[in-house]
XYZ file of C-alpha atoms in Angstrom:
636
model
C 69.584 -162.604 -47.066
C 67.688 -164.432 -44.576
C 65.997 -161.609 -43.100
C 64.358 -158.245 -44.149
C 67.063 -155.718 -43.712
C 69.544 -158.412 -44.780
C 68.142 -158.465 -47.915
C 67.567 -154.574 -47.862
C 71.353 -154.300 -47.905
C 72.995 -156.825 -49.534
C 73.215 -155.350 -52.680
C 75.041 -152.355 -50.954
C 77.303 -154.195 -48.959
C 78.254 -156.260 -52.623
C 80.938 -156.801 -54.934
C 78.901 -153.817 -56.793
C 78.902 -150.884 -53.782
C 80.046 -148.564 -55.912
C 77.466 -148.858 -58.346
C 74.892 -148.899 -55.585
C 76.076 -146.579 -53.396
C 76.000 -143.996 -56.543
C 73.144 -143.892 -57.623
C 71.553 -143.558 -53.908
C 73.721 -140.841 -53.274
C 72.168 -138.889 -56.544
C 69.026 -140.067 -55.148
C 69.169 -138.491 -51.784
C 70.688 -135.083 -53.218
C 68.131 -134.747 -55.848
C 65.347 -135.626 -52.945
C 66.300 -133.035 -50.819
C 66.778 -130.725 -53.644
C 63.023 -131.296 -54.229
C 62.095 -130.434 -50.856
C 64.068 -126.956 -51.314
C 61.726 -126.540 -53.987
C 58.390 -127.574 -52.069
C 59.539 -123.859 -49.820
C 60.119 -121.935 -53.210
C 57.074 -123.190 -54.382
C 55.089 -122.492 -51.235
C 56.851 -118.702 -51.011
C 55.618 -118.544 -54.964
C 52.431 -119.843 -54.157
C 51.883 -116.596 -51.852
C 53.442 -114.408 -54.017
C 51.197 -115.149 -56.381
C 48.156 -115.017 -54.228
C 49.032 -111.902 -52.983
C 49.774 -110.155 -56.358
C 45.932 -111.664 -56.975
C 44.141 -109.990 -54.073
C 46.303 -106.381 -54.662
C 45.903 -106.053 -57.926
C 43.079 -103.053 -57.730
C 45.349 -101.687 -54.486
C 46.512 -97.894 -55.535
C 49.806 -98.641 -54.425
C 50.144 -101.523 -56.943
C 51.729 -99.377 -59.473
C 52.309 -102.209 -61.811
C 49.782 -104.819 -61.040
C 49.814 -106.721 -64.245
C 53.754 -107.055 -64.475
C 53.420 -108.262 -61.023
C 50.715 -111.120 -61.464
C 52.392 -112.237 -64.960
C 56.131 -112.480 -63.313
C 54.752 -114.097 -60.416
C 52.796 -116.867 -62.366
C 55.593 -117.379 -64.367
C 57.944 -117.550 -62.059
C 55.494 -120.288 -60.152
C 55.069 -122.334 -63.489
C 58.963 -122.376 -63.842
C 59.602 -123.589 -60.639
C 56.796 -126.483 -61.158
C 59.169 -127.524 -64.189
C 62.189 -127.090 -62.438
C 60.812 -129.370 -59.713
C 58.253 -131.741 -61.328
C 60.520 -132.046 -65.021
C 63.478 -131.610 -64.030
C 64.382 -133.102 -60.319
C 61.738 -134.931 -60.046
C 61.939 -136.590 -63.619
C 65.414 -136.939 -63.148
C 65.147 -138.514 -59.732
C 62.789 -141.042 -61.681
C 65.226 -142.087 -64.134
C 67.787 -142.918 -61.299
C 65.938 -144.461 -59.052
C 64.571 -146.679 -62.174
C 68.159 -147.376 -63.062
C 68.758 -148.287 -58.764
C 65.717 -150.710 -59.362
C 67.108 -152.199 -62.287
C 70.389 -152.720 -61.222
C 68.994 -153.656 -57.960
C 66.980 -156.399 -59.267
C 69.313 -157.841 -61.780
C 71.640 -158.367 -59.085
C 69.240 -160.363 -56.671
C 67.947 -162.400 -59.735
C 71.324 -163.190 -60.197
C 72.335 -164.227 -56.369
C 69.208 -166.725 -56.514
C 70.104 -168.118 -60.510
C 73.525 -168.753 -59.473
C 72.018 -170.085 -55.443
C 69.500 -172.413 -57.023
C 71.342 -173.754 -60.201
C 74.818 -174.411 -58.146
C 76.126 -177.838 -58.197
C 74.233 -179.082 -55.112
C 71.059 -179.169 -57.340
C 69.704 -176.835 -54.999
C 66.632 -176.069 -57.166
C 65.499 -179.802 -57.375
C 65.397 -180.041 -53.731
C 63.593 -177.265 -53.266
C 60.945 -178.014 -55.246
C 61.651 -181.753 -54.483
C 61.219 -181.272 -50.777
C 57.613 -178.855 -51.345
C 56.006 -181.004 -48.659
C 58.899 -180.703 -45.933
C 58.483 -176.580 -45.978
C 59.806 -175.516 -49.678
C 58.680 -172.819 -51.321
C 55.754 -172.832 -53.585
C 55.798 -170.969 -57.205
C 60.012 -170.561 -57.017
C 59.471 -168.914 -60.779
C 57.184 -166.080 -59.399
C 59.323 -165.437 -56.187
C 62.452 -165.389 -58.815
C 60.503 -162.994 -61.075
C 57.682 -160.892 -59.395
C 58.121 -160.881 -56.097
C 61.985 -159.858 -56.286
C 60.806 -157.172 -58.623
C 57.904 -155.794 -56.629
C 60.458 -156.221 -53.522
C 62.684 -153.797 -55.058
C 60.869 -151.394 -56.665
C 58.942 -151.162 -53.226
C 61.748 -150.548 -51.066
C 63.039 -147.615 -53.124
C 59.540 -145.951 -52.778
C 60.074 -146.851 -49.234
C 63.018 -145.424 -48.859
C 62.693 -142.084 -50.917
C 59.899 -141.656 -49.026
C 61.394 -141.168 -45.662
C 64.484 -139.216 -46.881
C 61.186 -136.643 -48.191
C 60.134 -136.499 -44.685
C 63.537 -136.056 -43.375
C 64.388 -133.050 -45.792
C 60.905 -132.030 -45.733
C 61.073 -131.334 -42.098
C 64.460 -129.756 -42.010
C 63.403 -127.083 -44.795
C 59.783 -126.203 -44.114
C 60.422 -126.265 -40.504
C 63.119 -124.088 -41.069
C 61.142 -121.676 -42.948
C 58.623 -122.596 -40.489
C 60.563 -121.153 -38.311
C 61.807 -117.938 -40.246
C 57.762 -116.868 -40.254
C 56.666 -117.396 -36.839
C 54.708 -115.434 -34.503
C 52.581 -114.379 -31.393
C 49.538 -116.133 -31.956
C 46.600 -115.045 -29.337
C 45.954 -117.121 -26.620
C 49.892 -118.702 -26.586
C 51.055 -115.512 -26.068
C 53.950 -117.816 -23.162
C 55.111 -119.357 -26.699
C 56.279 -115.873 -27.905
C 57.157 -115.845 -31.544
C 56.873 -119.506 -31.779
C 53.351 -119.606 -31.221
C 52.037 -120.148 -34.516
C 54.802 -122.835 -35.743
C 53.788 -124.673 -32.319
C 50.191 -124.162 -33.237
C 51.548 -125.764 -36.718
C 53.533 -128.940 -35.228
C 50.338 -129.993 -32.360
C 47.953 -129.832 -35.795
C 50.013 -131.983 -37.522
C 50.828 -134.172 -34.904
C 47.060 -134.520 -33.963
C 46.437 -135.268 -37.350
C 48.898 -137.572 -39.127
C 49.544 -140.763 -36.901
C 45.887 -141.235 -36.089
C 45.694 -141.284 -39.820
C 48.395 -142.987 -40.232
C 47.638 -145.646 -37.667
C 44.021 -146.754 -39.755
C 46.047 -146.742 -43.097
C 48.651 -149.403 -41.346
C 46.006 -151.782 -39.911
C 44.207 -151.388 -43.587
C 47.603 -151.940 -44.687
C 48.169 -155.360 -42.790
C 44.724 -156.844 -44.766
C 46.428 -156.081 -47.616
C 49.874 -157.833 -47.316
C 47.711 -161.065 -46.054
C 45.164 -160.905 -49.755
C 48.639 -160.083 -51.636
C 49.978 -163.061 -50.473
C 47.372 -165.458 -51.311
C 47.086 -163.565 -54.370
C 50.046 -164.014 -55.183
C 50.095 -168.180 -54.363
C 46.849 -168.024 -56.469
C 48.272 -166.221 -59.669
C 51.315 -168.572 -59.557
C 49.475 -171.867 -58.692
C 47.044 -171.077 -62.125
C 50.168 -170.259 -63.954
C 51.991 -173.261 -63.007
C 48.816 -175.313 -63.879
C 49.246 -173.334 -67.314
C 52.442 -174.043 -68.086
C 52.015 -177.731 -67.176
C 49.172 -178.260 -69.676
C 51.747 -176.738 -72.593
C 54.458 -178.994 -71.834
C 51.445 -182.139 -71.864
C 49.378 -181.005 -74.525
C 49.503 -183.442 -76.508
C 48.632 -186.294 -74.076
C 45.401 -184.029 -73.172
C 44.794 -184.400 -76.559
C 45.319 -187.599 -76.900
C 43.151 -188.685 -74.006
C 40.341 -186.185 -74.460
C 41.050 -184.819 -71.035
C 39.851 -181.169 -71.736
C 36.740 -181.076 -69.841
C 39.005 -182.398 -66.705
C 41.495 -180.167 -67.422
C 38.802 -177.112 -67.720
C 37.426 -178.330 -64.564
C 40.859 -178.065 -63.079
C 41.682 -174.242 -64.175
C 37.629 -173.378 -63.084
C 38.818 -174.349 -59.566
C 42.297 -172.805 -59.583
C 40.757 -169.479 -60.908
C 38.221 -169.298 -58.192
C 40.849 -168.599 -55.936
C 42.169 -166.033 -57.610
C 38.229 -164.587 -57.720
C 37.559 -164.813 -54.742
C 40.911 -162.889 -53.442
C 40.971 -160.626 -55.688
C 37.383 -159.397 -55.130
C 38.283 -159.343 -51.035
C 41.393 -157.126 -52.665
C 39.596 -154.646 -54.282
C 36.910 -154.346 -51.740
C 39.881 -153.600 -49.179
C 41.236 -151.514 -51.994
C 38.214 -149.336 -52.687
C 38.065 -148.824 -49.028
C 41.276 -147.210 -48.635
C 41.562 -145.295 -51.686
C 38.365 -143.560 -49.974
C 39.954 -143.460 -46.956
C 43.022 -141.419 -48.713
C 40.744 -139.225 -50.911
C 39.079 -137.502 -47.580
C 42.522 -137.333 -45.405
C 44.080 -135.627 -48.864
C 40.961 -133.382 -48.440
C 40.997 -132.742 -44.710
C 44.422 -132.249 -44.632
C 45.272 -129.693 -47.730
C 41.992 -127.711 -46.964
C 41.561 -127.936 -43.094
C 44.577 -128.771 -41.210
C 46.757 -126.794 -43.553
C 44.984 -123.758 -43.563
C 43.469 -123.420 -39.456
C 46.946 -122.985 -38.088
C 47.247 -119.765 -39.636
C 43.903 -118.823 -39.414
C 44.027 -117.588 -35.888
C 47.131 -115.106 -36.630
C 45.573 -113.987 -39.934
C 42.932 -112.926 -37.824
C 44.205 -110.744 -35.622
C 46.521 -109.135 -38.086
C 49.740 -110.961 -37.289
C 50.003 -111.963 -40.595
C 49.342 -110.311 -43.886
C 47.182 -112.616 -46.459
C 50.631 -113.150 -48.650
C 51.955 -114.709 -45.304
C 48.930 -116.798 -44.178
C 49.115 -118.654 -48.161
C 52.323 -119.266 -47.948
C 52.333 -120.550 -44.066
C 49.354 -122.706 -45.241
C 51.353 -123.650 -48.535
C 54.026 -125.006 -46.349
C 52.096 -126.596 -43.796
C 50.377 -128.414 -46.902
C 53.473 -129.388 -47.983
C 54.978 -130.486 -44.414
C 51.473 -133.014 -44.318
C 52.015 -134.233 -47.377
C 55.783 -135.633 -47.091
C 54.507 -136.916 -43.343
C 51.609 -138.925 -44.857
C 53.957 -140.724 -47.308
C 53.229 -143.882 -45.313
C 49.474 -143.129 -45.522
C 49.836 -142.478 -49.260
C 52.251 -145.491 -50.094
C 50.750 -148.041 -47.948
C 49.426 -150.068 -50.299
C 52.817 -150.479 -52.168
C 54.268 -151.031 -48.584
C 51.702 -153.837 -48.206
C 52.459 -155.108 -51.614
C 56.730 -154.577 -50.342
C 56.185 -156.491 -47.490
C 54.434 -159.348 -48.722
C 56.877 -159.307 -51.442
C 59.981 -159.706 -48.975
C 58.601 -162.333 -47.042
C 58.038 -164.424 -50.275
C 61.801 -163.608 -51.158
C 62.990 -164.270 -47.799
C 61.460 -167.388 -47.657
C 62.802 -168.525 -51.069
C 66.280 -168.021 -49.168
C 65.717 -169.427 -46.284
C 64.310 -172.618 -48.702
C 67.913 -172.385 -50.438
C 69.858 -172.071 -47.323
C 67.988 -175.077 -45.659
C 68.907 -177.318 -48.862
C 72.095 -176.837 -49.049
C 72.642 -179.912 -46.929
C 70.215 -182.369 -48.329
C 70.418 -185.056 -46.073
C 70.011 -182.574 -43.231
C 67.121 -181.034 -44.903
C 65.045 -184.499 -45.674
C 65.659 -186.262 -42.291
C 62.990 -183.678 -41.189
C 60.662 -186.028 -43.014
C 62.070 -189.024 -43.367
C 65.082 -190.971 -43.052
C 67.685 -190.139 -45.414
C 71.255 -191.368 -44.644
C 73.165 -192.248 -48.046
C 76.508 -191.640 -47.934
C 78.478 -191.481 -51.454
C 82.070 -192.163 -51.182
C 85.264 -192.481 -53.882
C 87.456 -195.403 -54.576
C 90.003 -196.177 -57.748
C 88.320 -196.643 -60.955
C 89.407 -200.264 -61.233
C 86.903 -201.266 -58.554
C 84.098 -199.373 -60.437
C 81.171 -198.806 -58.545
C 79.699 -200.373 -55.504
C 76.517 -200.278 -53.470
C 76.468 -201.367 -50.083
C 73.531 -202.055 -48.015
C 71.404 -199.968 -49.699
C 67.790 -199.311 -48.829
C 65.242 -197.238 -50.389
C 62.041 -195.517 -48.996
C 59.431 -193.314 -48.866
C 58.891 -190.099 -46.968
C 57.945 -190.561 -43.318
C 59.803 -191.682 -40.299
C 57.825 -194.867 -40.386
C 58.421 -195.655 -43.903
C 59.702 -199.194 -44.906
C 62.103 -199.889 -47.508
C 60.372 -200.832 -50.827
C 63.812 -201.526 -52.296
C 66.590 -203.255 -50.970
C 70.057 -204.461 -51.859
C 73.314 -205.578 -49.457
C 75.958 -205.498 -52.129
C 76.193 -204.493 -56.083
C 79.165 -204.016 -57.693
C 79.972 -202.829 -61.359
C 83.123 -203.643 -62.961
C 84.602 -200.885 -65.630
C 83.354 -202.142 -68.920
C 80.407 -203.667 -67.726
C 76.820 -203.347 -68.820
C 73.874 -204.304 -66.734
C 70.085 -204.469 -67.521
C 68.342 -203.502 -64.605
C 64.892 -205.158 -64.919
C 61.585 -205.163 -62.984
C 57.560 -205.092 -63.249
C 56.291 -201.050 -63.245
C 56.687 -199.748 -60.082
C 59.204 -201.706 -58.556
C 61.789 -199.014 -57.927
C 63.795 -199.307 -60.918
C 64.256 -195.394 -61.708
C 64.391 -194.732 -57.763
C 67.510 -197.015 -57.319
C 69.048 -195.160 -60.277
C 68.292 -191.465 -58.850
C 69.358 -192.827 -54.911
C 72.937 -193.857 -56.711
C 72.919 -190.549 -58.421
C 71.850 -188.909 -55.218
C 68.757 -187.500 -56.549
C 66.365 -189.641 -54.140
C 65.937 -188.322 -51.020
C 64.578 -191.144 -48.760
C 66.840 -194.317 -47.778
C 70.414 -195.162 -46.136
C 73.077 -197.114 -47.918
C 76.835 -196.453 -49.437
C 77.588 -195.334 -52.975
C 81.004 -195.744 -53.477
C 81.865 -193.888 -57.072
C 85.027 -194.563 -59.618
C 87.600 -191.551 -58.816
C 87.910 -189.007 -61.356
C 84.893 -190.768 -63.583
C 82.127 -188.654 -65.667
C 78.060 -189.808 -64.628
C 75.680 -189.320 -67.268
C 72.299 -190.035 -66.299
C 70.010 -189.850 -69.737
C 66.054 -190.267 -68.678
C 63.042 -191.103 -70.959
C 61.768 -187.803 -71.726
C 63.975 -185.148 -72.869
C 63.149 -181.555 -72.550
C 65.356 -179.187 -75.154
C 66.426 -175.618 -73.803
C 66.265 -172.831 -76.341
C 69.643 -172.645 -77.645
C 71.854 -173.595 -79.939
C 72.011 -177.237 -81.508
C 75.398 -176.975 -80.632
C 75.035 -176.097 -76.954
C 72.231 -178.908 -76.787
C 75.167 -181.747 -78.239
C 77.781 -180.240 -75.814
C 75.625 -180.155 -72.688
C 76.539 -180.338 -69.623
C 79.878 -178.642 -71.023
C 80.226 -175.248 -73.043
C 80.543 -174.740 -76.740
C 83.774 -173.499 -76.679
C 84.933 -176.936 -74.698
C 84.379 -178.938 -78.392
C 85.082 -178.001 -81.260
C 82.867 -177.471 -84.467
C 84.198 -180.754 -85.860
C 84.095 -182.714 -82.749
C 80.411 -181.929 -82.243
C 79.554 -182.696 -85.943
C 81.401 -186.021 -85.539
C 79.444 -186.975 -82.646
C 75.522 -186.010 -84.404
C 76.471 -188.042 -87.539
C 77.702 -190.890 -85.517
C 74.190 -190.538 -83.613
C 72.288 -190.625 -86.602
C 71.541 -186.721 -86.749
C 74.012 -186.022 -89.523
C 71.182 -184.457 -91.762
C 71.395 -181.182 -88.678
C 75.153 -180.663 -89.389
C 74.954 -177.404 -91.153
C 72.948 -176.346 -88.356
C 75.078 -176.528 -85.438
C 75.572 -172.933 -84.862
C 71.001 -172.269 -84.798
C 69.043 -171.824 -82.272
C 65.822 -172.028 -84.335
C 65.136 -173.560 -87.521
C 61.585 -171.693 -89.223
C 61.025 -169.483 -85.835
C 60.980 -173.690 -84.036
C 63.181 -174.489 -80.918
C 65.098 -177.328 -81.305
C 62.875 -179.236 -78.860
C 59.840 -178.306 -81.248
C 61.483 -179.575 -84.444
C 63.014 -182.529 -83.030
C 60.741 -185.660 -82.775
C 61.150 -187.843 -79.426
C 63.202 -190.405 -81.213
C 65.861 -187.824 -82.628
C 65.889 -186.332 -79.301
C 66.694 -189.680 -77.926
C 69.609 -189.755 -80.773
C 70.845 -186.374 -79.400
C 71.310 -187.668 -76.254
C 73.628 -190.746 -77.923
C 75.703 -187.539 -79.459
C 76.270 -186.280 -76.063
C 77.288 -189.361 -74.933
C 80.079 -189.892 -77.583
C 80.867 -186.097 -76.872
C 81.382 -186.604 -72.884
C 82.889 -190.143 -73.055
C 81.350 -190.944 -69.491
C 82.914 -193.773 -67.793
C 79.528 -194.123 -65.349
C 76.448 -193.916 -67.759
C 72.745 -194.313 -66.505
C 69.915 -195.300 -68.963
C 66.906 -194.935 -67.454
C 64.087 -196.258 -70.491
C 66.597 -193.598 -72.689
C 65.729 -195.767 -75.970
C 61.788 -195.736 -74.973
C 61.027 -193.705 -78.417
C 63.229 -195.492 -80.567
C 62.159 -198.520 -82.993
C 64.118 -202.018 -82.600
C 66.971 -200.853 -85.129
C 66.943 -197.422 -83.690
C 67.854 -199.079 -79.857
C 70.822 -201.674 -82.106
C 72.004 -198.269 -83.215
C 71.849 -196.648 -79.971
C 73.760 -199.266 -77.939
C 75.871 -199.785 -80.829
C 77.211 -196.243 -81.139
C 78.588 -196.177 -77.359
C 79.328 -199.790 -77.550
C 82.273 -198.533 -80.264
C 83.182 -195.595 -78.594
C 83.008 -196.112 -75.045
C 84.906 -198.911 -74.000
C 85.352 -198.809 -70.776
C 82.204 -197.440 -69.718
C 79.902 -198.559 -66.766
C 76.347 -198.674 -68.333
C 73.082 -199.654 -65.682
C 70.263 -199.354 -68.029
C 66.571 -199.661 -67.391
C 64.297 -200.445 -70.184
C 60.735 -202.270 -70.459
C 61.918 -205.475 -72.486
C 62.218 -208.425 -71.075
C 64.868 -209.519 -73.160
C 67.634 -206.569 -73.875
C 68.821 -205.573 -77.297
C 71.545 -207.863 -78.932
C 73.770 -206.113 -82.100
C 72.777 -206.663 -85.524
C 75.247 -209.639 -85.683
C 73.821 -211.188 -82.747
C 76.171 -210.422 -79.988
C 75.169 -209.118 -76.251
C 75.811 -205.754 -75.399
C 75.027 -206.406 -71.539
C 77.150 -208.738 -69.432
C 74.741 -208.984 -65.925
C 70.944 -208.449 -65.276
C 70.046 -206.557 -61.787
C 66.160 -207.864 -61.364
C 63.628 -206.131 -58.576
C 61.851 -208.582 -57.458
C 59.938 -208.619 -54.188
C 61.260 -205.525 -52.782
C 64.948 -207.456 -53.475
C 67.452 -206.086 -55.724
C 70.033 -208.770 -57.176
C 72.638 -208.751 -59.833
C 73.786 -212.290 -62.146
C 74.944 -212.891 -64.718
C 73.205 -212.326 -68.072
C 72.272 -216.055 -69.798
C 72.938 -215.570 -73.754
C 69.996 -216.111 -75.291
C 69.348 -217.400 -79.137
C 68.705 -215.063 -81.959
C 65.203 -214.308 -82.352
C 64.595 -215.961 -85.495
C 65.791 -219.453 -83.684
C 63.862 -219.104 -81.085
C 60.845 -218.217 -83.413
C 61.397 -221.544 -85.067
C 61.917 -223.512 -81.576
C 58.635 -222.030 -80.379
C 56.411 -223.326 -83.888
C 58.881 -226.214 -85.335
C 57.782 -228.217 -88.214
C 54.811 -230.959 -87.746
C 57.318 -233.484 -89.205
C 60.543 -233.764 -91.562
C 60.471 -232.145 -94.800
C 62.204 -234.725 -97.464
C 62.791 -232.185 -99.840
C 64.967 -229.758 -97.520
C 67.739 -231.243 -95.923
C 69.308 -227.304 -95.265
C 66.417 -227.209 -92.835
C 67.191 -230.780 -90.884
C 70.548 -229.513 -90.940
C 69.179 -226.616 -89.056
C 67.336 -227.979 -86.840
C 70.564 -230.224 -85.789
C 72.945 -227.250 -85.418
C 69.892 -225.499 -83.210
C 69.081 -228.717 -80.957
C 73.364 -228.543 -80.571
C 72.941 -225.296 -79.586
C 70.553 -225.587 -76.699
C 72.963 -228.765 -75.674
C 75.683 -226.867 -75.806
C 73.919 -223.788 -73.444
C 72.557 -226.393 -70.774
């Protein structure tokens, strides 16, 4: 679906042809049914006429019957052909476009949410050629794509079926017409085919260079509307912190300028618009009530033709016009098509060039990780890894020659803001895109990487505890074990809601409880390679005990790398470590030791402010101050 006509048929050339193919066959019948009806209506249409200008003829010996059954046999076939094909045709190709569409928006779900994590790379990689607003290519353009190329389409089978039947009857009422009397009988429908011929490409070649102005505003309009929307959505999901920093007159600053875009386009649209809808109203004119109607003139004239014949030759030329000018008269939703398609293409081409990531970012930058599986005893190793930024003459601002985490160990990576500590995590979880180095995983091992801020979907508290699995992969009870041992047991009788008081989840859970659900997802999984990137940021000091605590008793053998802003990491409410080594970024230089036990907090309160000289009266405290100076022996 790289290119236009690829994408055009796809959907017939699917797992669901027979479903396509269908509905345009009942398409194309019913078309060409309703250009057999343009003739009747055109033979009507002079039937009528006639019946109009013979009604005082003394022959007419019935002149009233005549004019009523004539009108109502023209008003019958205008139902037939307006209500009845035509509505119907409507309703199918509205069920094509549906069908149509749900299909593509299903290709691209299924392309961009694969297991590549195609969709983070292409918006990831924005600056190296990605596409820009994926959500309205995904949505609007895919629909306007669709809907456009079934205009498109019906409108040249009209032409097609069109010509065949009007020429035919075209045909059926030639004659001599003076001055071609070398054409014979086939003078007037020549006379007919030069008119037309004259008339509709010059016509038709104004509307397509009005049409090209078009596709280039739709475009931009289109990167307009969905970099304002974007800009939208962002301020919901940060509303609070505009809030909280009184940032509205920055952020209404920042919409004013995003807006004008979409001002200034869209007046250049409708200007362009205005233009051509004049341009259509006088070729409608010309053509119905000119070019229609001189043809026939000539033979009228010199009694070739009776008046009955001349309306209906006009009625058909009218009608032969009006299915050529379909481009003239759809142009504007062929612009719109167009510049629809190449938006969609583009998204493809975006997901095709990502499917390779390393591939994909070496066209800005180096990027030459290579990740790599060895038995779980080893755990996990880094070798010789280096971390940069995009550009080919980017040095490493992180770098590292070997790391390696046992099975059951926990390590604190520390680090002042800004050192690299999340990018190391995302390069070993192959979600940074710059660097080179060897990640070589634990076979068969779960990775859970839990970040600082957690964003809720809108479904069920169940689905949100059993992420990245299904539902039906736990069980009820399983599920409702893990959020009480989490500290959520109060949402229990919940489990199955996706809403509590017309509230998502993520609206009715506070950041600290979301942190918690992530802990129930952990016991849920049972990851052996877990990543902790500031995950206990929103939690208070007993909250983080608790945290640690809950996977420290059931995950045993886990691998935990954790990144957190203290310099000291939690201990458990007994006083024992929960991490064995500390990786510190310092100078650009990752390295891993062993963690130094520290004392309890209240200790070292009392080393930091002793006593200004012996107490006499409290001997409990000399002794403490013995057992804590045996201590600090003891460590050295």
């Amino acid at each position: 679906m790289r290119g236009f006509w690829g994408l055009m048929r796809a959907y017939w050339f699917s797992n669901r042809w027979p479903e396509a193919w269908a509905l345009t066959v009942v398409i194309a019948l019913l078309t060409a049914l309703s250009s057999k009806a343009g003739v009747w209506f055109a033979i009507a249409s002079g039937e009528l006429v006639n019946s109009i200008a013979f009604f005082h003829d003394a022959a007419n010996v019935s002149p009233l019957t005549s004019l009523l059954s004539n009108a109502g046999w023209l008003v019958l076939l205008v139902i037939i052909k307006d209500v009845g094909i035509t509505g119907t045709r409507t309703l199918v190709s509205a069920t094509l476009h549906r069908k149509w569409r749900g299909w593509l928006n299903g290709r691209f779900n299924d392309a961009l949410l694969d297991a590549n994590h195609t969709h983070f790379h292409a918006q990831n990689g924005a600056d190296a050629g990605g596409p820009d607003n994926i959500d309205q290519r995904v949505q609007e353009a895919i629909k306007g794509m669709t809907g456009g190329a079934i205009g498109l389409a019906m409108g040249v089978l009209g032409v097609a079926t069109s010509l065949f039947f009007v020429g035919q009857q075209l045909l059926a009422t030639s004659t001599e017409v003076a001055g071609l009397e070398f054409l014979g009988d086939y003078g007037s429908v020549v006379l007919v085919l030069v008119a037309v011929a004259a008339y509709v490409p010059v016509s038709t070649w104004v509307a397509m260079k009005l049409g090209g102005i078009l596709e280039r505003l739709s475009v931009k309009m289109q990167q307009a509307e969905g970099s304002y929307r974007g800009e939208l959505t962002t301020l919901l999901r940060r509303s609070f912190h505009v809030a909280a920093s009184r940032g509205e007159d920055v952020q209404k600053a920042m919409h004013g300028r995003l807006y004008q875009d979409i001002d200034t386009t869209w007046g250049r649209l409708n200007r362009i618009n205005a233009g051509y809808s004049s341009f259509e109203l006088v070729y409608n004119f010309i053509g119905a009530r000119i070019v229609a109607y001189g043809p026939g003139l000539i033979p009228f004239i010199h009694n070739k033709v009776d008046l009955k014949g001349y309306i209906t030759g006009a009625e058909l030329v009218n009608s032969l016009i009006s299915q050529c000018s379909w481009i003239i008269k759809e142009m504007p939703a062929i612009a719109t098509l167009r510049a629809n398609s190449r938006r969609v293409i583009e998204l493809a081409e975006a997901i095709e060039n990502v499917q390779q990531p390393a591939d994909f970012y070496r066209q800005t930058g180096h990027s030459e990780f290579s990740y790599t599986h060895q038995n779980p005893v080893f755990g996990l190793t880094i070798q010789h890894l280096e971390l940069m930024q995009k550009g080919a003459d980017a040095a490493p601002f992180v770098t590292t020659e070997r790391l390696r985490f046992r099975r059951g160990e926990w390590t604190f990576l520390k680090g002042e803001s800004g050192s690299g500590k999340t990018s190391l995590i995302k390069a070993i979880n192959g979600l940074w895109p710059y660097g080179r180095g060897t990640i070589v995983f634990p076979e068969g091992v779960k990775t859970f990487y839990a970040a600082q801020e957690v964003k809720l979907p809108p479904v069920s508290l169940k689905e949100l505890v059993c992420l990245p699995d299904t539902p039906d992969d736990h069980s009820d009870t399983k599920a409702a074990a893990a959020l009480h041992r989490a500290g959520l047991g109060e949402f229990i009788e919940y489990l199955a809601e996706g809403t509590r008081d017309n509230r998502s989840w993520d609206q009715i859970l506070s950041g600290g409880q979301k942190q918690k659900l992530i802990v129930a997802r952990i016991l849920l999984q049972q990851p052996g390679l877990l990543f902790l990137d500031e995950a206990t940021a929103a939690l208070d000091p007993e909250g983080k005990i608790a945290f640690h605590q809950a996977i420290k008793d059931n995950c045993p053998d886990v691998i935990v790398i954790s990144v957190m802003h203290e310099a000291i990491p939690p201990r458990s409410a007994s006083g024992e470590e929960f991490y064995h080594s500390v990786l510190a970024i310092a100078d650009g230089v990752a390295t891993k030791k062993p963690l130094v036990p520290t004392l309890p907090r209240e200790i070292t309160t009392i080393l930091a402010n002793p006593p200004a000289r012996p107490v006499a009266k409290a001997p409990m405290l000399e002794d403490g101050w013995a057992r804590i100076t045996r201590m600090r022996l003891r460590q050295k």
